[in-house]
Protein backbone atom coordinates (compact mmCIF):
# COMPACT_ATOMS: atom_id res chain seq x y z
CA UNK A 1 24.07 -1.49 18.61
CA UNK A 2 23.29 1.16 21.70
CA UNK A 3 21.28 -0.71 25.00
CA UNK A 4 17.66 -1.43 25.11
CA UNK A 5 16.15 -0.48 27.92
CA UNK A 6 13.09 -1.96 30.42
CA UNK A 7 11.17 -4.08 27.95
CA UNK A 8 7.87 -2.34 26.60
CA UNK A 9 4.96 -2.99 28.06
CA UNK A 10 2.94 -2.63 24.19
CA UNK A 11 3.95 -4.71 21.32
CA UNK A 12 6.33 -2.73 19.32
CA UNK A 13 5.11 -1.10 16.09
CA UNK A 14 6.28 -2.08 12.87
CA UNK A 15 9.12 -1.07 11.58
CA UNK A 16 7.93 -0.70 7.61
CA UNK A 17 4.70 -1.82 5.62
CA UNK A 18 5.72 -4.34 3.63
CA UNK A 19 4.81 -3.61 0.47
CA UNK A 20 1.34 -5.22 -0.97
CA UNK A 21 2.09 -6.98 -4.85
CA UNK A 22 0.26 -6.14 -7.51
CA UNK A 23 -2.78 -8.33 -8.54
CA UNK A 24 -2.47 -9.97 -12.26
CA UNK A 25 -5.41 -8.55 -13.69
CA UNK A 26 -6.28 -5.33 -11.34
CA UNK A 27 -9.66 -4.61 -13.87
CA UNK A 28 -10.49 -8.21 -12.10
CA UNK A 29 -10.22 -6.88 -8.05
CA UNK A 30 -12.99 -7.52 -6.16
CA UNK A 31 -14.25 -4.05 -5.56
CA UNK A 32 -17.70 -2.90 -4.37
CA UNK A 33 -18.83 -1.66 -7.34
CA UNK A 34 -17.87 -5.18 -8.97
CA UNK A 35 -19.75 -6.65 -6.27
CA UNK A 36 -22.89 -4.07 -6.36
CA UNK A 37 -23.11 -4.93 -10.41
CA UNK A 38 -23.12 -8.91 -9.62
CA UNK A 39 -25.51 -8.40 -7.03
CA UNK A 40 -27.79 -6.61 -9.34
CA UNK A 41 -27.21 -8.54 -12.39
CA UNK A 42 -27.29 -12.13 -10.77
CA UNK A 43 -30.67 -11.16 -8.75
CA UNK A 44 -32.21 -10.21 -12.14
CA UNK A 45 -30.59 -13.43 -14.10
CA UNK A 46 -32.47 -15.62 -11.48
CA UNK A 47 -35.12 -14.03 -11.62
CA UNK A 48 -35.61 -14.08 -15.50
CA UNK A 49 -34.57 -18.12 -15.34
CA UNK A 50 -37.04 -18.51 -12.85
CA UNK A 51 -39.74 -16.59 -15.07
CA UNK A 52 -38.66 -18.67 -18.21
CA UNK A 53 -39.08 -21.86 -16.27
CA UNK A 54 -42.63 -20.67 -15.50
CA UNK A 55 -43.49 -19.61 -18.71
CA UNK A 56 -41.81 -22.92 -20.38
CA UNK A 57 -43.41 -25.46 -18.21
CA UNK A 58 -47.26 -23.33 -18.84
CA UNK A 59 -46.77 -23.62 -22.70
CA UNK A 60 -45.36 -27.13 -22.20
CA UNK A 61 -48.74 -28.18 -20.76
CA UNK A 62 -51.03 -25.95 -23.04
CA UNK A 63 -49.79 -27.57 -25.92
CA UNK A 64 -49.90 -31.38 -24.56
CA UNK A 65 -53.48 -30.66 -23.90
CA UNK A 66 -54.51 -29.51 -26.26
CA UNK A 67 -52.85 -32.58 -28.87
CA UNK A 68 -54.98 -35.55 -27.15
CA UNK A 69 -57.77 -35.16 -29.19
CA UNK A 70 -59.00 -38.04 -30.97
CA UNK A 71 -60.14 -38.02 -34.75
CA UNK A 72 -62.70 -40.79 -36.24
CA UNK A 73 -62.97 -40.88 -40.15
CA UNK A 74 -65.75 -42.16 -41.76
CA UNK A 75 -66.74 -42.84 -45.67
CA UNK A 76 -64.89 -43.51 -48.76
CA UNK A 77 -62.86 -42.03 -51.40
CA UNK A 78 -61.33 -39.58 -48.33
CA UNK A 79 -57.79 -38.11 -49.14
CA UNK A 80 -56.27 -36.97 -46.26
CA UNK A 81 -53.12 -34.63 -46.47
CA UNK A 82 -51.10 -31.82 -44.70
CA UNK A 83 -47.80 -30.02 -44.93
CA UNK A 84 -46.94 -31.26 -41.78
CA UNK A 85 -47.70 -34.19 -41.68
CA UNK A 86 -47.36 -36.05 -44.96
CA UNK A 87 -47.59 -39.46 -43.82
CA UNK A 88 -51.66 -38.87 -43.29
CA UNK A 89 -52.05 -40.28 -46.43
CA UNK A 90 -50.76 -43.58 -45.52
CA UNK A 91 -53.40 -44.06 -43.19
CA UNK A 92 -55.67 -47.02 -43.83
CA UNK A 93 -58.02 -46.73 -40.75
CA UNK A 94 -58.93 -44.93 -37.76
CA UNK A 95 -56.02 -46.20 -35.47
CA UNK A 96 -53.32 -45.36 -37.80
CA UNK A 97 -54.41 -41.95 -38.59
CA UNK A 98 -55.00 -41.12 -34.93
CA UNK A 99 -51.08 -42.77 -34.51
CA UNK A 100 -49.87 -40.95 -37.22
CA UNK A 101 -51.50 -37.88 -35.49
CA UNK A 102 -50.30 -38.08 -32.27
CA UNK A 103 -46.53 -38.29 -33.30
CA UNK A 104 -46.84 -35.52 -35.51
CA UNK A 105 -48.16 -33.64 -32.80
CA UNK A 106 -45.34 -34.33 -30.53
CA UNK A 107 -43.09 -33.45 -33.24
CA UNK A 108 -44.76 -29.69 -33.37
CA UNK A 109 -44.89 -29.66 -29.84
CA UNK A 110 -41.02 -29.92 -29.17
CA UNK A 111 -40.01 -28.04 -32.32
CA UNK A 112 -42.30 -25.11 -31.08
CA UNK A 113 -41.01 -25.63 -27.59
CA UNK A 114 -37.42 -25.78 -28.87
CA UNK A 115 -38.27 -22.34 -30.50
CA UNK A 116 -39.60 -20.63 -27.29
CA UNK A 117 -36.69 -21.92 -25.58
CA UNK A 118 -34.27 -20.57 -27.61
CA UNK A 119 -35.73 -17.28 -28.12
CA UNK A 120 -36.03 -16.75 -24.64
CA UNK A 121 -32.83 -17.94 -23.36
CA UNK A 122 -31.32 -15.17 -26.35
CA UNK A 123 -33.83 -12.49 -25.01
CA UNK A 124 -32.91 -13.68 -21.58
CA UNK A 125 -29.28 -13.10 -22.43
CA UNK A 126 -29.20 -9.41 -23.49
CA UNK A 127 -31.29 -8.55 -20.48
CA UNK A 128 -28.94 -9.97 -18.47
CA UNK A 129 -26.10 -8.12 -20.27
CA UNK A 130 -28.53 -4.71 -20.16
CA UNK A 131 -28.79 -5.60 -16.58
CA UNK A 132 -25.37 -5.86 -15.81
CA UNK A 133 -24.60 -2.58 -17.37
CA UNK A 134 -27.67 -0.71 -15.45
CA UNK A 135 -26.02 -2.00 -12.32
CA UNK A 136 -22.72 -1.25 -12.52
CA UNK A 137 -23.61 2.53 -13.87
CA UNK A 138 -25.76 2.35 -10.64
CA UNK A 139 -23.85 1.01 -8.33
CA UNK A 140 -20.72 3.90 -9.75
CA UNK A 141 -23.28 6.57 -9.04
CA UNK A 142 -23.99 5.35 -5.54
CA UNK A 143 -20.24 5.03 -4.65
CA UNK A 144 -19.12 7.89 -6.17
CA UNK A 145 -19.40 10.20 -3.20
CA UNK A 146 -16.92 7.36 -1.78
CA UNK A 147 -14.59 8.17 -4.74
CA UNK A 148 -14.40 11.46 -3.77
CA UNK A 149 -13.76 10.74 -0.48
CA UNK A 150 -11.27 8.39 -1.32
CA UNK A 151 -9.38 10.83 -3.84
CA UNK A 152 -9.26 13.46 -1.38
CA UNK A 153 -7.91 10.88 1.46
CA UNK A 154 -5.02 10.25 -1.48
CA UNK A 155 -4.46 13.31 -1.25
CA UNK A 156 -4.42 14.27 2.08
CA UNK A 157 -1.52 11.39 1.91
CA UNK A 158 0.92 13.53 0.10
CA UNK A 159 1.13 16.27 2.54
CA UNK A 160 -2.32 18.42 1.22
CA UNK A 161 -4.06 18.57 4.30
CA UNK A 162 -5.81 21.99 3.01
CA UNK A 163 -7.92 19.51 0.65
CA UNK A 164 -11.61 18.85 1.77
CA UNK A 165 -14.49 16.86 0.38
CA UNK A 166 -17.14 19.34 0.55
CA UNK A 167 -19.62 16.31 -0.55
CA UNK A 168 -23.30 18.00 -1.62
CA UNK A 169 -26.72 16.27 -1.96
CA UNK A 170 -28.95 14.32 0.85
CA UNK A 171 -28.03 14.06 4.61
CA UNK A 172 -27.63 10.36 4.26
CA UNK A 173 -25.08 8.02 5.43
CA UNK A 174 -22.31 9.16 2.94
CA UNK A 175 -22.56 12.73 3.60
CA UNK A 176 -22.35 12.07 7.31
CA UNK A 177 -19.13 10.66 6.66
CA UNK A 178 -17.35 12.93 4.34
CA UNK A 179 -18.50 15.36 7.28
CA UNK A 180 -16.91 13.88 9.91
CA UNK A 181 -13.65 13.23 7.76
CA UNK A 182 -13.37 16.83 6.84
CA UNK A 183 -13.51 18.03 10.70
CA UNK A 184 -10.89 15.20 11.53
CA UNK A 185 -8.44 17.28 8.65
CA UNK A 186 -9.09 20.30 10.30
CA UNK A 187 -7.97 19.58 13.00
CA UNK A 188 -5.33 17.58 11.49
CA UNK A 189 -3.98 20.68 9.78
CA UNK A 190 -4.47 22.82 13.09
CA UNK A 191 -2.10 20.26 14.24
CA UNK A 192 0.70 20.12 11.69
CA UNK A 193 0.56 23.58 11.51
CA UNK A 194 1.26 24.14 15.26
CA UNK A 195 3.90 21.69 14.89
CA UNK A 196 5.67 23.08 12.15
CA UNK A 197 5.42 26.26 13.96
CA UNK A 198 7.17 24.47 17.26
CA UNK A 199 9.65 23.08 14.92
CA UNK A 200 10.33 26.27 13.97
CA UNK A 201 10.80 28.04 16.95
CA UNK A 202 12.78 24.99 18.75
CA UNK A 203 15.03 25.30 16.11
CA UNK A 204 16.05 28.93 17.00
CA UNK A 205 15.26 28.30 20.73
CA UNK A 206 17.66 25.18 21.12
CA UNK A 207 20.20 25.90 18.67
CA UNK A 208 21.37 29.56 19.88
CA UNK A 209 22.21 28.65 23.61
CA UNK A 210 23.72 25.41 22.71
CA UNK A 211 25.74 27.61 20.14
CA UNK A 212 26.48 30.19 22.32
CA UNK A 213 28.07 27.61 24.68
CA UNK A 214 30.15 26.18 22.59
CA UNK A 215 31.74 29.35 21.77
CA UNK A 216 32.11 30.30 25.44
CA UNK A 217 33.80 27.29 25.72
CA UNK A 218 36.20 26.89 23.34
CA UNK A 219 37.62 30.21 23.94
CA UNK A 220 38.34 29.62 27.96
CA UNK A 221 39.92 26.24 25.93
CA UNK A 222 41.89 28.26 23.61
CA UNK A 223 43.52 30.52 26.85
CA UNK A 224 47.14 28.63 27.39
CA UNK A 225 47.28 29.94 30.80
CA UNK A 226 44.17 28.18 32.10
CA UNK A 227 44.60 25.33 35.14
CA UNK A 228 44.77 21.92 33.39
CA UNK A 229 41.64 21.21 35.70
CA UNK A 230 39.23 23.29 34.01
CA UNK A 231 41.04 22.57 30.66
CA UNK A 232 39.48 18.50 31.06
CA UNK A 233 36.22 20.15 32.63
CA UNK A 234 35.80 22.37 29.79
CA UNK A 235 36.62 19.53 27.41
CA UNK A 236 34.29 17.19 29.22
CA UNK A 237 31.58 20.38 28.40
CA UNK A 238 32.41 20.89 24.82
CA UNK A 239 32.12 17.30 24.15
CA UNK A 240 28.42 17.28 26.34
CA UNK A 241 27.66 20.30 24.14
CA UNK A 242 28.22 18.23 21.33
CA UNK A 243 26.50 15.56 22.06
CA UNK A 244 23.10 17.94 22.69
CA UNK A 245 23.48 19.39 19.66
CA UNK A 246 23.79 16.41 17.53
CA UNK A 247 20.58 15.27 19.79
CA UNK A 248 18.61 18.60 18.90
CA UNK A 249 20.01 18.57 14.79
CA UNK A 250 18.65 14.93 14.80
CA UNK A 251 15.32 15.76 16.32
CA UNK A 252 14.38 18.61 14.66
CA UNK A 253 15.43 16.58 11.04
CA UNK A 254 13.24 13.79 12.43
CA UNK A 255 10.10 16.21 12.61
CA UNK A 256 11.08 17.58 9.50
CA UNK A 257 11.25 14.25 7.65
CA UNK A 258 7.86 13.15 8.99
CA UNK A 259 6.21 15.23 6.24
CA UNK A 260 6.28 14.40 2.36
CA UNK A 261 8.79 16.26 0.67
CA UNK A 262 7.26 19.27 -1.57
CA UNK A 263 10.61 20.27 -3.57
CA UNK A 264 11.80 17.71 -5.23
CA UNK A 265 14.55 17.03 -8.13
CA UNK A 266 16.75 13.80 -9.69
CA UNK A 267 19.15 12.59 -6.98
CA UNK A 268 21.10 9.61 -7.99
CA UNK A 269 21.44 7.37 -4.91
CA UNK A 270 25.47 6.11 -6.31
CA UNK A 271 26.58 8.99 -5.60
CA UNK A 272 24.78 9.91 -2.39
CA UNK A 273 26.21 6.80 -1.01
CA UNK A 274 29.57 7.35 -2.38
CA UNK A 275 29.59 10.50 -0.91
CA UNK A 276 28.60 9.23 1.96
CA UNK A 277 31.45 6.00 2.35
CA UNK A 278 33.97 9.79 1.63
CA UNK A 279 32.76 11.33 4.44
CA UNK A 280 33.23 7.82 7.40
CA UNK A 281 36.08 6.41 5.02
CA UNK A 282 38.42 7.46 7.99
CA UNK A 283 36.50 6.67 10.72
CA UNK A 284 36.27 3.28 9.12
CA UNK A 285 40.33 3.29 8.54
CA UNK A 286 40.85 3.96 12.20
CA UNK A 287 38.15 0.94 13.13
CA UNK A 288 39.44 -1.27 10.59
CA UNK A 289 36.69 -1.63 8.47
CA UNK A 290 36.59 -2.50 4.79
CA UNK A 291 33.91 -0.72 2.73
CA UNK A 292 33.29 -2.14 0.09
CA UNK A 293 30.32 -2.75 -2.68
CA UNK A 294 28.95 -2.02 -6.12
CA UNK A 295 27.00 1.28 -6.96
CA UNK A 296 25.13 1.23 -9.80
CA UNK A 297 23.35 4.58 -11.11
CA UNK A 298 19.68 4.69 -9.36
CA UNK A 299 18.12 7.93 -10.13
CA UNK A 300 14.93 8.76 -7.78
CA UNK A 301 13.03 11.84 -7.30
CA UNK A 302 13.75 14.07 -3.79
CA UNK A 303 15.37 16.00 -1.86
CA UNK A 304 19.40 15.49 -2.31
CA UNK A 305 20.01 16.27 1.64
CA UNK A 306 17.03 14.24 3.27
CA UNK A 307 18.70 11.23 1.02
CA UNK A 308 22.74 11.56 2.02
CA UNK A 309 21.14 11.61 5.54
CA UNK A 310 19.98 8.08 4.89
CA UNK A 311 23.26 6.70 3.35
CA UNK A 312 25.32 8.28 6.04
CA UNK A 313 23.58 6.97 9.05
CA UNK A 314 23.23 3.60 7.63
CA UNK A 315 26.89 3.53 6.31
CA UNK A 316 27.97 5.57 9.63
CA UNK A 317 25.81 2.70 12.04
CA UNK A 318 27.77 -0.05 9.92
CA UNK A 319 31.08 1.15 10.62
CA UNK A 320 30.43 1.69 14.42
CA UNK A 321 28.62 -1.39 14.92
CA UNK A 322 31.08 -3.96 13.32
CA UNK A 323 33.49 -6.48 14.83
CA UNK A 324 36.93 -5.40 16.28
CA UNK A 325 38.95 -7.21 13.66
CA UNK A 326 38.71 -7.97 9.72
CA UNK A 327 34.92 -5.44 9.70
CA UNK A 328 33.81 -5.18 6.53
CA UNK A 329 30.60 -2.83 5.33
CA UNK A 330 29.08 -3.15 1.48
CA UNK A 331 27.23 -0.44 0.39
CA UNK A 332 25.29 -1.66 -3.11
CA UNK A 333 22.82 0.33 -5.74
CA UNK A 334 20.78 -0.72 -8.28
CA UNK A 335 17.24 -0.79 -9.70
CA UNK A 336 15.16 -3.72 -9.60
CA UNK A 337 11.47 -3.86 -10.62
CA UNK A 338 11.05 -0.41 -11.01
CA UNK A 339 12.64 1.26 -7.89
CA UNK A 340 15.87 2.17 -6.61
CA UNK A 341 17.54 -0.20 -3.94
CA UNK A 342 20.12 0.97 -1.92
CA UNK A 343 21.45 -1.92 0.54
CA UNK A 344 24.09 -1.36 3.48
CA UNK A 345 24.95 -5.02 4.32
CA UNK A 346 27.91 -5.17 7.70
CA UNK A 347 29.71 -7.70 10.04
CA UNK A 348 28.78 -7.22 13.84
CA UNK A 349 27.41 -8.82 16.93
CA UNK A 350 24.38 -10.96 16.52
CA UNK A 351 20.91 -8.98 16.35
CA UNK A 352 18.03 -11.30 17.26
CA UNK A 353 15.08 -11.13 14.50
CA UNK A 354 12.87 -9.72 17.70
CA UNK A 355 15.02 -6.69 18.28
CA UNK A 356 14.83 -5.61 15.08
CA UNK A 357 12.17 -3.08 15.34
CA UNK A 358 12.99 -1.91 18.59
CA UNK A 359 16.12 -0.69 16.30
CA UNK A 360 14.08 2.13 14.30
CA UNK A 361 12.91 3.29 17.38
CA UNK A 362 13.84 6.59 18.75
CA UNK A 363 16.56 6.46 21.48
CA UNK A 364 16.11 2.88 21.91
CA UNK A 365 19.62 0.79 21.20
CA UNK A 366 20.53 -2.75 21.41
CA UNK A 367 22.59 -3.90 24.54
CA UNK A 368 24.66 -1.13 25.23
CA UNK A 369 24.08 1.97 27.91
CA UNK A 370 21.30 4.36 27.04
CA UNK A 371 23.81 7.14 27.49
CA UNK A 372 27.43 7.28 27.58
CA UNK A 373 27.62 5.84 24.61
CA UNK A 374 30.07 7.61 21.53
CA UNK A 375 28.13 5.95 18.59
CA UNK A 376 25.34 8.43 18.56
CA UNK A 377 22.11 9.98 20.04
CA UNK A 378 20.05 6.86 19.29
CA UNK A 379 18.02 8.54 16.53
CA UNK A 380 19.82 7.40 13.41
CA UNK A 381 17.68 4.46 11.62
CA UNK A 382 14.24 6.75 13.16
CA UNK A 383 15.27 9.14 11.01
CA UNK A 384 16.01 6.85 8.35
CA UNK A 385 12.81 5.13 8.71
CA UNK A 386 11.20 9.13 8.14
CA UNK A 387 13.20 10.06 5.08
CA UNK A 388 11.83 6.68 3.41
CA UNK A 389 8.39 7.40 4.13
CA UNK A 390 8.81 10.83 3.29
CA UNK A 391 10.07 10.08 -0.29
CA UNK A 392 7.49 7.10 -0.56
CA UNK A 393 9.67 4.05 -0.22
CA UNK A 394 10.54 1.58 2.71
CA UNK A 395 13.33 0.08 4.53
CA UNK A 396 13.57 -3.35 5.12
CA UNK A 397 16.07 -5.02 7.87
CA UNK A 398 17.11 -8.25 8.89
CA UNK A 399 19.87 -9.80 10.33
CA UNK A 400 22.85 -11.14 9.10
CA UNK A 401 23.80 -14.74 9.33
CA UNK A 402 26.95 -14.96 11.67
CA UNK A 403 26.18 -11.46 12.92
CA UNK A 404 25.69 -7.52 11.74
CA UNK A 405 22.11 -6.68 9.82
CA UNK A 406 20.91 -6.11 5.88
CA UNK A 407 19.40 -3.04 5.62
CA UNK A 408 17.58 -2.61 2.61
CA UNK A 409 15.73 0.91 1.02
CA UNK A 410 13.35 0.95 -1.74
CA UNK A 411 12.30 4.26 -3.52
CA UNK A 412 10.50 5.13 -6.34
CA UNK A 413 11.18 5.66 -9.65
């Protein structure tokens, strides 16, 4: 497709962000007010088992002292009986009672130690669960200024740069930084603002001369009596002409398209791609192309021109960049999980996986002259790449086995 020219000297950027898959269980993502509450809880939980050891192994000894006393019976006629204990009265003599003692004891002492443990480790439980609570309500009051920060850098995202956090309470850390990122938007919007004035201007600026010479010269064309010389030299003109305004119209949609779209309405990406395979149907006739494909209704929400620009450059780079003989280009929609796909598939020369990027770059072509060339300005699959992000979805490109590319948009729902 076009020529690259002198290799970068940076890695190229990437063409799209691949898009991140949802997590099974998103309540479950490790956030850092998830790991604020552990902290908190699990400090306390070793602390109280460390406590209940303590306290366990102190009443563990208390009560094996205090069982090793020894008990000597003397006289007759002595009945000896408790609750208890009921085999006392079995004893015969001094050595069985104290026997019979001593295991009774040990009896008491793990049944009462058995108690203690269980009580605590249930009293040790809803502290823990109490503790748990307290620190994620704690920890979701400390990071709240970073929710706010964090809303308002969502929002900044779609296209509201006049948004600011305004954060109130102590000069700390936190307000420092929702500072700092509300003097980088002013300046952002100071920027955008200038450029959407330049855009503006530019497109007055550029358009009228370039108009105005067109008109110039397709009148001298139009005079029969004029040399046959300055008939090809005006030709020659009117087709440079051309070619400068199709670079300004794609530059000054490319600036556009960098911004989210605000007006939006149901556009059904079928028929923008049908119209679309209309419009280079006889461009494709004269190259020999077969179009080709399945369209399926795919109904997204955004601006109707923005998206026929991205059908007819990819349909319009398929058709150019295809083989001399038996071409084909299929143009497919459909929905799949969610979002609208549209997919441009094409026969061509071989694209190396390593040029891909360098193909969504602006003026930057793939083994053909920078200039000269009749396929375009070098700007098509930039602005492409722009529309997508504009509308919140992503292209996706890779090359064909046997030669041409797949290109592949996602949108929204």
């Amino acid at each position: 497709m076009a020529a690259t020219p002198a290799p970068p000297t940076t890695p190229p950027k990437p063409t799209w962000d691949p898009r991140k898959p949802e997590p099974p269980f998103p309540w479950l993502r490790p956030t850092i007010r998830i790991r604020l509450t552990l902290l908190y809880g699990g400090m306390f939980l070793i602390a109280g088992i460390l406590l209940l050891s303590i306290i366990y192994l102190l009443a563990a000894q208390a009560l094996h002292e205090g069982s090793g006393q020894q008990f000597q019976v003397t006289g007759t006629n002595i009945d000896l009986s408790s609750p208890t204990c009921p085999r006392l009265d079995s004893a015969t003599n001094n050595d069985e009672l104290n026997s019979i003692l001593k295991e009774c004891n040990a009896e008491q002492r793990a049944q009462a130690l058995d108690g203690l443990l269980s009580r605590s480790l249930l009293t040790l439980l809803g502290l823990a669960v109490i503790a748990f609570a307290f620190g994620y309500a704690m920890a979701g009051r400390v990071l709240s200024p970073l929710g706010r920060i964090t809303r308002t850098a969502r929002s900044v995202a779609g296209s509201d740069l006049s948004r600011r956090i305004e954060l109130d309470g102590p000069d700390d850390e936190l307000k420092e930084l929702a500072d700092t990122f509300d003097d980088m938007l002013e300046r952002l919007q100071r920027a955008f603002t200038a450029q959407q004035r330049f855009v503006g201007n530019a497109s007055h600026e550029l358009r009228t001369p370039l108009a105005i010479n067109r008109t110039l010269l397709e009148v001298h064309l139009s005079d029969p009596n004029a040399p046959v010389e300055l008939q090809q030299l005006g030709k020659t003109l009117l087709a440079t002409n051309e070619r400068s305004e199709q670079l300004v119209e794609g530059l000054l949609l490319l600036a556009r398209s960098d911004n989210q779209i605000v007006e939006r309405g149901p556009v059904d990406l079928a028929e923008v791609a049908s119209q679309a395979i209309d419009q280079v149907r006889g461009e494709a006739e004269d190259r020999s192309v077969e179009i080709r494909g399945k369209r399926e209704p795919a109904v997204v929400q955004g601006n109707g021109v923005l998206l026929e620009r991205i059908a007819m450059n990819l349909v319009q780079n398929a058709v150019r960049y295809n083989v001399p003989e038996e071409g084909w280009v299929e143009v497919t929609t459909e929905v799949q999980h969610g979002q609208a796909v549209l997919v441009v598939t094409n026969t061509g020369p071989v694209v190396p996986a390593y040029e891909i990027d360098n193909l969504f770059e602006p003026f930057r072509r793939l083994r053909t002259d920078r200039t000269g060339s009749d396929k375009g300005v070098g700007l098509g699959l930039s602005i492409v790449r722009s529309v997508a992000r504009a509308h919140g979805g992503h292209i996706y490109a890779q090359p064909r086995e046997g030669g041409g590319l797949v290109m592949r948009v996602t949108m929204p729902i």
